[in-house]
Coordinates of C-alpha atoms and ligand atoms in Angstrom, one line a residue:
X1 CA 25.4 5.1 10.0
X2 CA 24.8 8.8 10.9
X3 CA 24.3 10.6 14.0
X4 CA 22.0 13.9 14.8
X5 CA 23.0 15.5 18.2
X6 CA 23.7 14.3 21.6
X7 CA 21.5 13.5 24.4
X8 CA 22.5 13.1 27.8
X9 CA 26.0 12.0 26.6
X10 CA 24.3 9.8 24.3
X11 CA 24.0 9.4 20.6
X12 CA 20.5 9.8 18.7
X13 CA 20.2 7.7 15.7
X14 CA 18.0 9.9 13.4
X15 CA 15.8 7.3 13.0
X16 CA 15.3 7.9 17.1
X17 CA 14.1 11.1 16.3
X18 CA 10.1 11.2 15.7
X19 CA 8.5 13.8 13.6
X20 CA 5.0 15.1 14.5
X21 CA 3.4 13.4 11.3
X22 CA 5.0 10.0 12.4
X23 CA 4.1 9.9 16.0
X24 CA 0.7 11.0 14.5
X25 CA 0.5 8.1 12.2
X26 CA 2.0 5.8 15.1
X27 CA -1.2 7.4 17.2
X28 CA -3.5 5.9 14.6
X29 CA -1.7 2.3 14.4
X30 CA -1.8 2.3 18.5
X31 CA -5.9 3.2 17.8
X32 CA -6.1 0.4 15.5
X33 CA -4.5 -2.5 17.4
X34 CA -6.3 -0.8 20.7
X35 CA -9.6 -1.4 18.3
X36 CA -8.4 -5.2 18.4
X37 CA -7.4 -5.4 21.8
X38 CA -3.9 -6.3 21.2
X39 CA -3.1 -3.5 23.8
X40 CA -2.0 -4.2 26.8
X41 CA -2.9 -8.2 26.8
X42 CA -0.7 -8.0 29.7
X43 CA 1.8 -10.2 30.3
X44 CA 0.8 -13.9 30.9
X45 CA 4.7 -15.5 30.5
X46 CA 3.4 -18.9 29.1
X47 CA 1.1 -17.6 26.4
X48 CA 3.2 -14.2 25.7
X49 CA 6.2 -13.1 23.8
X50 CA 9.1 -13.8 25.7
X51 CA 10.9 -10.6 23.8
X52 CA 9.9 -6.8 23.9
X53 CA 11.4 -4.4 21.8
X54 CA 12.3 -0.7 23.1
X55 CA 8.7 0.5 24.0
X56 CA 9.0 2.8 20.6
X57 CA 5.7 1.6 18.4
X58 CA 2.6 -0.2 19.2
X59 CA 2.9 -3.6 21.0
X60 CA 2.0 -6.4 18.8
X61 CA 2.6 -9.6 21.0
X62 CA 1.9 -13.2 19.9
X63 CA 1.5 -16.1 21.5
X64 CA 4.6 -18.9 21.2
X65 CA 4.4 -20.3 17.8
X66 CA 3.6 -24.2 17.9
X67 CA 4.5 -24.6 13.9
X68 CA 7.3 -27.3 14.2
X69 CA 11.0 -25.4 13.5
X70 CA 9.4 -22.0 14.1
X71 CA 11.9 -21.3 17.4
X72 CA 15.4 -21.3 16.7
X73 CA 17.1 -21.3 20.2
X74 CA 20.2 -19.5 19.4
X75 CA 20.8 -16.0 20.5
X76 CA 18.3 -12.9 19.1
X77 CA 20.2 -10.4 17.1
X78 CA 19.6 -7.2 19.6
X79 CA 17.0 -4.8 18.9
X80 CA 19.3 -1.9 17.3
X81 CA 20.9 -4.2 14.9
X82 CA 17.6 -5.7 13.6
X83 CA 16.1 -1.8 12.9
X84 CA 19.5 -0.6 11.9
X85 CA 21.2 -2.6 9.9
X86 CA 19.1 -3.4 6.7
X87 CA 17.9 -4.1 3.3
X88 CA 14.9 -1.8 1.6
X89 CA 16.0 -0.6 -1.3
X90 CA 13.3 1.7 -1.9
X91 CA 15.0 3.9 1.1
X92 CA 18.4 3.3 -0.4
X93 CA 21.2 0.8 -0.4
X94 CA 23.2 1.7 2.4
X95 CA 23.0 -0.8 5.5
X96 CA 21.9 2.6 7.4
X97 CA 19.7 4.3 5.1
X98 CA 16.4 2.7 5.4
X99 CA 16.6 3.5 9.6
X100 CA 17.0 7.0 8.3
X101 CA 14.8 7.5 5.3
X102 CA 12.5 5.1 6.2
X103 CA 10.2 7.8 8.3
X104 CA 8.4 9.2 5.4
X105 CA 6.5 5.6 5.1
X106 CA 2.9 5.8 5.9
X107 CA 1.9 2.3 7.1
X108 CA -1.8 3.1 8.1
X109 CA -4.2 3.6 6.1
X110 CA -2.9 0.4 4.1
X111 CA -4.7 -2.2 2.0
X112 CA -3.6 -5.4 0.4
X113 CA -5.0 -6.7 -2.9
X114 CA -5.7 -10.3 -3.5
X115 CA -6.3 -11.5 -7.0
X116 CA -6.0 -14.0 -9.8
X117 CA -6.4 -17.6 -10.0
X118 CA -8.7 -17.6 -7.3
X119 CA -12.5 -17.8 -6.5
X120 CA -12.9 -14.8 -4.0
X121 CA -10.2 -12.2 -4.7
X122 CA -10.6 -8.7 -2.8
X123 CA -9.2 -6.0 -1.2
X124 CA -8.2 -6.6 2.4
X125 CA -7.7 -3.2 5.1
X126 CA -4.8 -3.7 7.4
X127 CA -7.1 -4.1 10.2
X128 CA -8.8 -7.2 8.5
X129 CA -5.5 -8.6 7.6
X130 CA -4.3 -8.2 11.3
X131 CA -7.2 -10.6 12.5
X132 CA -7.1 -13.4 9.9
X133 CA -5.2 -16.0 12.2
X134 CA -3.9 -15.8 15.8
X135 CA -0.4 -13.6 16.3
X136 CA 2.7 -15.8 17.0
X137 CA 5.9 -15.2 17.6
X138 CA 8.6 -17.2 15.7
X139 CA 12.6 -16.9 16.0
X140 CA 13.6 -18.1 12.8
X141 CA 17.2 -17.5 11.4
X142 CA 17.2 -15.2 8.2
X143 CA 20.1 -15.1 6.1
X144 CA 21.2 -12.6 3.5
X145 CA 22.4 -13.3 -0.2
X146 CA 25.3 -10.7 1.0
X147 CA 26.1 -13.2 3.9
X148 CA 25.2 -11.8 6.8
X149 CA 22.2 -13.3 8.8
X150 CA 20.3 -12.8 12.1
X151 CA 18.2 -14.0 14.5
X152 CA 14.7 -11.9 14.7
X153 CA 11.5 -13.1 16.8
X154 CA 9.3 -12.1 14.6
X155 CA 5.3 -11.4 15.2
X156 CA 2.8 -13.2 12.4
X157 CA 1.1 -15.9 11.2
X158 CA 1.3 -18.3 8.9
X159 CA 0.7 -16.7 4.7
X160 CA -1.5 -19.9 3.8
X161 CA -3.8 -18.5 6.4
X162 CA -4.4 -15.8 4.6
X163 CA -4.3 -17.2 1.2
X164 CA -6.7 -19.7 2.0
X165 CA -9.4 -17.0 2.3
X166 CA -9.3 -15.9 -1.3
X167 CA -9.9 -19.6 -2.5
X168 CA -6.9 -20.4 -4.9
X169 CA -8.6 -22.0 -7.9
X170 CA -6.3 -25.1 -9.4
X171 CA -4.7 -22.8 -12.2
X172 CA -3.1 -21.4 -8.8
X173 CA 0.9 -22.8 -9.5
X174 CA 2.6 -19.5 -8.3
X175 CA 1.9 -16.9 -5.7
X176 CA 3.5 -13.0 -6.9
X177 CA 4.1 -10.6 -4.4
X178 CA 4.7 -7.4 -5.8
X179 CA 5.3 -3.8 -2.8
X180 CA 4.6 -0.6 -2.5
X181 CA 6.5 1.5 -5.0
X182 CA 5.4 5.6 -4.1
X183 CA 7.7 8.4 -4.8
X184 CA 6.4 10.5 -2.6
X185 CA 7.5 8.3 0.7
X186 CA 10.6 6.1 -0.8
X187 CA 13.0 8.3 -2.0
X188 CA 14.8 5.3 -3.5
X189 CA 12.2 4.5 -6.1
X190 CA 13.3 7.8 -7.7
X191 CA 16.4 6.1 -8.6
X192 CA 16.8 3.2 -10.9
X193 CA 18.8 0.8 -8.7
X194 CA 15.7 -2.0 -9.1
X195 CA 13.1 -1.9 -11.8
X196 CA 10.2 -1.0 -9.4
X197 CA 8.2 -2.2 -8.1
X198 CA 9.8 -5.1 -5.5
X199 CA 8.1 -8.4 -7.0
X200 CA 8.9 -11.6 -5.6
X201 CA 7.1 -15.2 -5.7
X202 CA 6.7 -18.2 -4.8
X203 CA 5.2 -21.9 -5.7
X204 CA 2.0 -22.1 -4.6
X205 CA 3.2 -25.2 -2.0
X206 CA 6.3 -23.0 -0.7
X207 CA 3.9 -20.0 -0.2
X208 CA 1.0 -22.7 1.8
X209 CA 4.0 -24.1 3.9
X210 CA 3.5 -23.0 7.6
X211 CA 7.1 -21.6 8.0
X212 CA 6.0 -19.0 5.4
X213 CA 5.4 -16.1 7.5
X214 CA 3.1 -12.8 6.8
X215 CA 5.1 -10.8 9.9
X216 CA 3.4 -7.7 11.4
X217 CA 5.6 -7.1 13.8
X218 CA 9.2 -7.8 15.6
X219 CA 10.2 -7.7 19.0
X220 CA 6.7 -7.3 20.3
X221 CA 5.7 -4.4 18.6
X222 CA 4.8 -3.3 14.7
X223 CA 7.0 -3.9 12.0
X224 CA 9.4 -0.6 12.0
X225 CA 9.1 0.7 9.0
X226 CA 12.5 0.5 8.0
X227 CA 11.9 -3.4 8.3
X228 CA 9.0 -3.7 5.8
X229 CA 5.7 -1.8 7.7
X230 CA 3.0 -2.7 7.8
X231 CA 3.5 -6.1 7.0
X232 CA 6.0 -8.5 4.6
X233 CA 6.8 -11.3 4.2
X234 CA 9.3 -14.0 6.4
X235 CA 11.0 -17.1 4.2
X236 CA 13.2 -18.4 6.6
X237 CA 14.6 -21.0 4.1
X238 CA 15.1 -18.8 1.5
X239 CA 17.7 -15.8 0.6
X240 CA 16.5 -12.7 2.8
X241 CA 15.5 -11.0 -0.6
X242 CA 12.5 -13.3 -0.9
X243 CA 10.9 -12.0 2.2
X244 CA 9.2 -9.1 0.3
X245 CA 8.7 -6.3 2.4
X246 CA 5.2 -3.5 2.5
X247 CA 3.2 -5.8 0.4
X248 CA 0.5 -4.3 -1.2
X249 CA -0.7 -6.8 -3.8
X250 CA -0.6 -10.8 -3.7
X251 CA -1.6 -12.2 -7.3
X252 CA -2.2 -15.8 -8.2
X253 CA -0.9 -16.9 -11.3
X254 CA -0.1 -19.8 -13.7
X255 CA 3.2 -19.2 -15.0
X256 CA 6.4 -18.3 -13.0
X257 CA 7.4 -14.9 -12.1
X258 CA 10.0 -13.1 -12.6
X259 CA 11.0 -11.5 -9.6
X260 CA 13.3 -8.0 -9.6
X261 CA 16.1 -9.3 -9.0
X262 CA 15.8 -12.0 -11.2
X263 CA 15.3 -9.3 -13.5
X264 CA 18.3 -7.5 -12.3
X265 CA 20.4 -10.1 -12.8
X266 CA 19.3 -13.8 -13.7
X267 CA 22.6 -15.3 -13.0
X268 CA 23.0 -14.5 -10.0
X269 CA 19.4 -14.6 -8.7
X270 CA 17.1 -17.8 -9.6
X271 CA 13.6 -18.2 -8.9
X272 CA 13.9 -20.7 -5.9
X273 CA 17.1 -19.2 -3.8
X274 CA 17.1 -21.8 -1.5
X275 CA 19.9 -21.2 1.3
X276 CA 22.3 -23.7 0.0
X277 CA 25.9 -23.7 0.7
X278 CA 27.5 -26.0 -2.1
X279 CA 25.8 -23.4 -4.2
X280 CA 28.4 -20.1 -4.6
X281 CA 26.9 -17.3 -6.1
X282 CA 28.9 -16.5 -8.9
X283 CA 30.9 -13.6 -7.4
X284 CA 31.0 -15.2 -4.1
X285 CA 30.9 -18.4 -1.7
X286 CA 27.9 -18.9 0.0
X287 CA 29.3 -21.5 2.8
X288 CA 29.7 -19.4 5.8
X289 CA 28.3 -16.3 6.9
X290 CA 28.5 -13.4 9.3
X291 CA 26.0 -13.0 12.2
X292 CA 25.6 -9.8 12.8
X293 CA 26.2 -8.8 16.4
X294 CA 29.3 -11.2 16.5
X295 CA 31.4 -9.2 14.5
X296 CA 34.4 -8.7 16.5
X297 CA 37.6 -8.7 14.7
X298 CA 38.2 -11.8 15.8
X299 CA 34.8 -13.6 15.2
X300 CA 34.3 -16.6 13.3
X301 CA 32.1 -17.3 10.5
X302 CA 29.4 -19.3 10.6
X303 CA 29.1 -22.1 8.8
X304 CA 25.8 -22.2 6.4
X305 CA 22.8 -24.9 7.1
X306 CA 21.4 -26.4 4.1
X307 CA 18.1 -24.7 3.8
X308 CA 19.3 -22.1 6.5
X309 CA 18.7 -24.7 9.0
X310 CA 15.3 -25.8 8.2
X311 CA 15.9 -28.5 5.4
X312 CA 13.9 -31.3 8.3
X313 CA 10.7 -29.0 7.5
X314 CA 11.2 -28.2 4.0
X315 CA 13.2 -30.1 2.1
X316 CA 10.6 -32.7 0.6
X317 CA 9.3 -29.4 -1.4
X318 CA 12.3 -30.2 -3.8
X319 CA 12.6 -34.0 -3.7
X320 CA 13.6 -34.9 -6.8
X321 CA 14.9 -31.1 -8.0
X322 CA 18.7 -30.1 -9.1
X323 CA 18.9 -27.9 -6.8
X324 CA 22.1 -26.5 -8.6
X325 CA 20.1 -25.9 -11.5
X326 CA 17.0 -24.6 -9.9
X327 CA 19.1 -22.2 -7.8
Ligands
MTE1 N1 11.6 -5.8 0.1 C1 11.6 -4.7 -0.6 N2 10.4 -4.2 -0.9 N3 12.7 -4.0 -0.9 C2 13.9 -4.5 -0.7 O1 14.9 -3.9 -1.1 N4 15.2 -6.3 0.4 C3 15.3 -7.7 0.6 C4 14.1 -8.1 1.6 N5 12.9 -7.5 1.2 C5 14.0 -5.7 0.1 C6 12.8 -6.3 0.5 C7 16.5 -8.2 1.2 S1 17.8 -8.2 0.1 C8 16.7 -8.6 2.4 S2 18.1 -9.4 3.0 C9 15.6 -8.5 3.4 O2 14.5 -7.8 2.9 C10 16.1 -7.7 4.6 O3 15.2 -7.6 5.7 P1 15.6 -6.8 7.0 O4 16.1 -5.5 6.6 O5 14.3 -6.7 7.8 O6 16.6 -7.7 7.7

């Protein structure tokens, strides 16, 4: 992690630190979501997020999610952790480098294309995509490949939602997500870590389930772009490198895809990466994990739930499946 100056005694991350272009484009988000009255809904406990992030971006708050196993009640990973400590290759692959490169991304203006098998495929404007369904917030565990995990409430709704608009036709077997892959505001891209761009998928059933999560926002506000702006996906039952982050294009399709890290390395990284304990990845074990926030030299492991926890809500998706096979 690196460190700019001090203020008041106190350290600034850089990330902390808001150019004039950003807290322009931040100006234009707060415009937008004002457009859609998410502003300043004011705060109705019930109905309202129970969690606010720092007061830093745009408040995005959605109302508690009623999607059965869409509140984990353990304890939220804090704030600094979530929007410090991550994964976004196309910012680099240091922990710390997407909080500090992650500034140059421009999440408004921002469209997503929808195509393929379906009957109405389009082009949808961010704020299009922010009305589709009702905003919810839902704590659900997610769990890295690296084994590490946290607990974020994330702000959303539910991807079928959204899919359901573009009329899947019944060709429709896979859903493929592929992200924004520019140069010009990833520095990462320029190197050859990942053949870009991101693409992940899922089965068309997986991608319908309600747990499946197109997340806007975190904490109450917009996504930080660091943690996939403007919006990405949330697969709470899956490795976190299935939860695709600044999704531009959604594509449905016949055959399987190949995702990039499958591409990267197919032994390690199957198509379904289901959280599943008794299945090590083959330079590791996969049955504990570290949550981050509890990592004190003396804190345990945690143990790691079939599923990531969820295998009561999802599990019937792979009756029948070797699930050691389809890894
Ligand atoms: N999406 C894109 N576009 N690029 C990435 O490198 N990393 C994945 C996933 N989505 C990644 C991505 C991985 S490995 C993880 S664990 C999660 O994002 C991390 O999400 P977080 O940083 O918000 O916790």
């Amino acid at each position: 992690m690196h460190f700019h100056r001090q203020r008041h005694g106190q350290r600034i991350l850089s990330s902390e630190i808001t150019s004039r272009e950003v807290y322009d484009s931040r100006r234009d988000w707060l415009k937008g979501a004002g457009a859609l009255g998410l502003v300043g809904l004011g705060l109705n406990g019930e109905a309202r997020a129970q969690t606010a992030g720092p007061g830093k971006l745009p408040k995005l708050p959605g109302a508690r999610s009623s999607v059965a196993g869409a509140t984990v009640m353990e304890k939220l990973t804090a704030y600094k952790d979530v929007t410090s400590y991550n994964n976004f290759y196309e910012f680099g692959t240091d922990k710390g480098a997407p909080a500090e490169n992650a500034h140059t991304l421009k999440p408004r203006p921002w469209s997503v294309v929808i195509e393929g098998e379906c009957a109405k495929p389009g082009r949808y404007g961010l704020d299009d995509l922010l009305k589709v369904a009702a905003m919810e917030e839902r704590v659900y565990r997610l769990r890295c490949v690296e084994g590490w995990s946290m607990v974020i409430p994330w702000v959303g709704y539910s991807l079928g939602e959204l899919l359901k608009k573009a009329e899947p036709t019944g060709k429709a077997k896979y859903v493929e997500f592929t992200t924004l892959a520019d140069k010009a505001q990833m520095p990462g891209v320029r190197s050859n870590v990942l053949d870009w761009p991101y693409v992940e998928g899922l089965r068309i059933d997986e991608a319908m389930h309600p747990l499946t999560l197109m997340a806007f926002g975190l904490y109450g506000e917009v996504l930080p772009n660091q943690n996939g702006a403007p919006l990405r996906l949330v697969v709470p039952w899956k490795y976190g490198f299935k939860s695709a982050k600044s999704i531009v294009k959604i594509r449905f399709v016949e055959k399987q895809p190949t995702s990039s890290w499958t591409k990267a390395a197919q032994q390690e990284y199957g198509f379904y990466s289901n959280v599943n304990p008794q299945v090590d990845h083959p330079r590791w074990s996969q049955a504990t994990e570290r949550r981050i926030g509890e990592d004190g030299l003396f804190a345990k492991r945690r143990q790691t739930l079939m599923f990531n926890g969820y295998e009561a809500q999802v599990g019937q998706l792979y009756a029948g499946m070797d699930l050691k096979k389809n890894f």
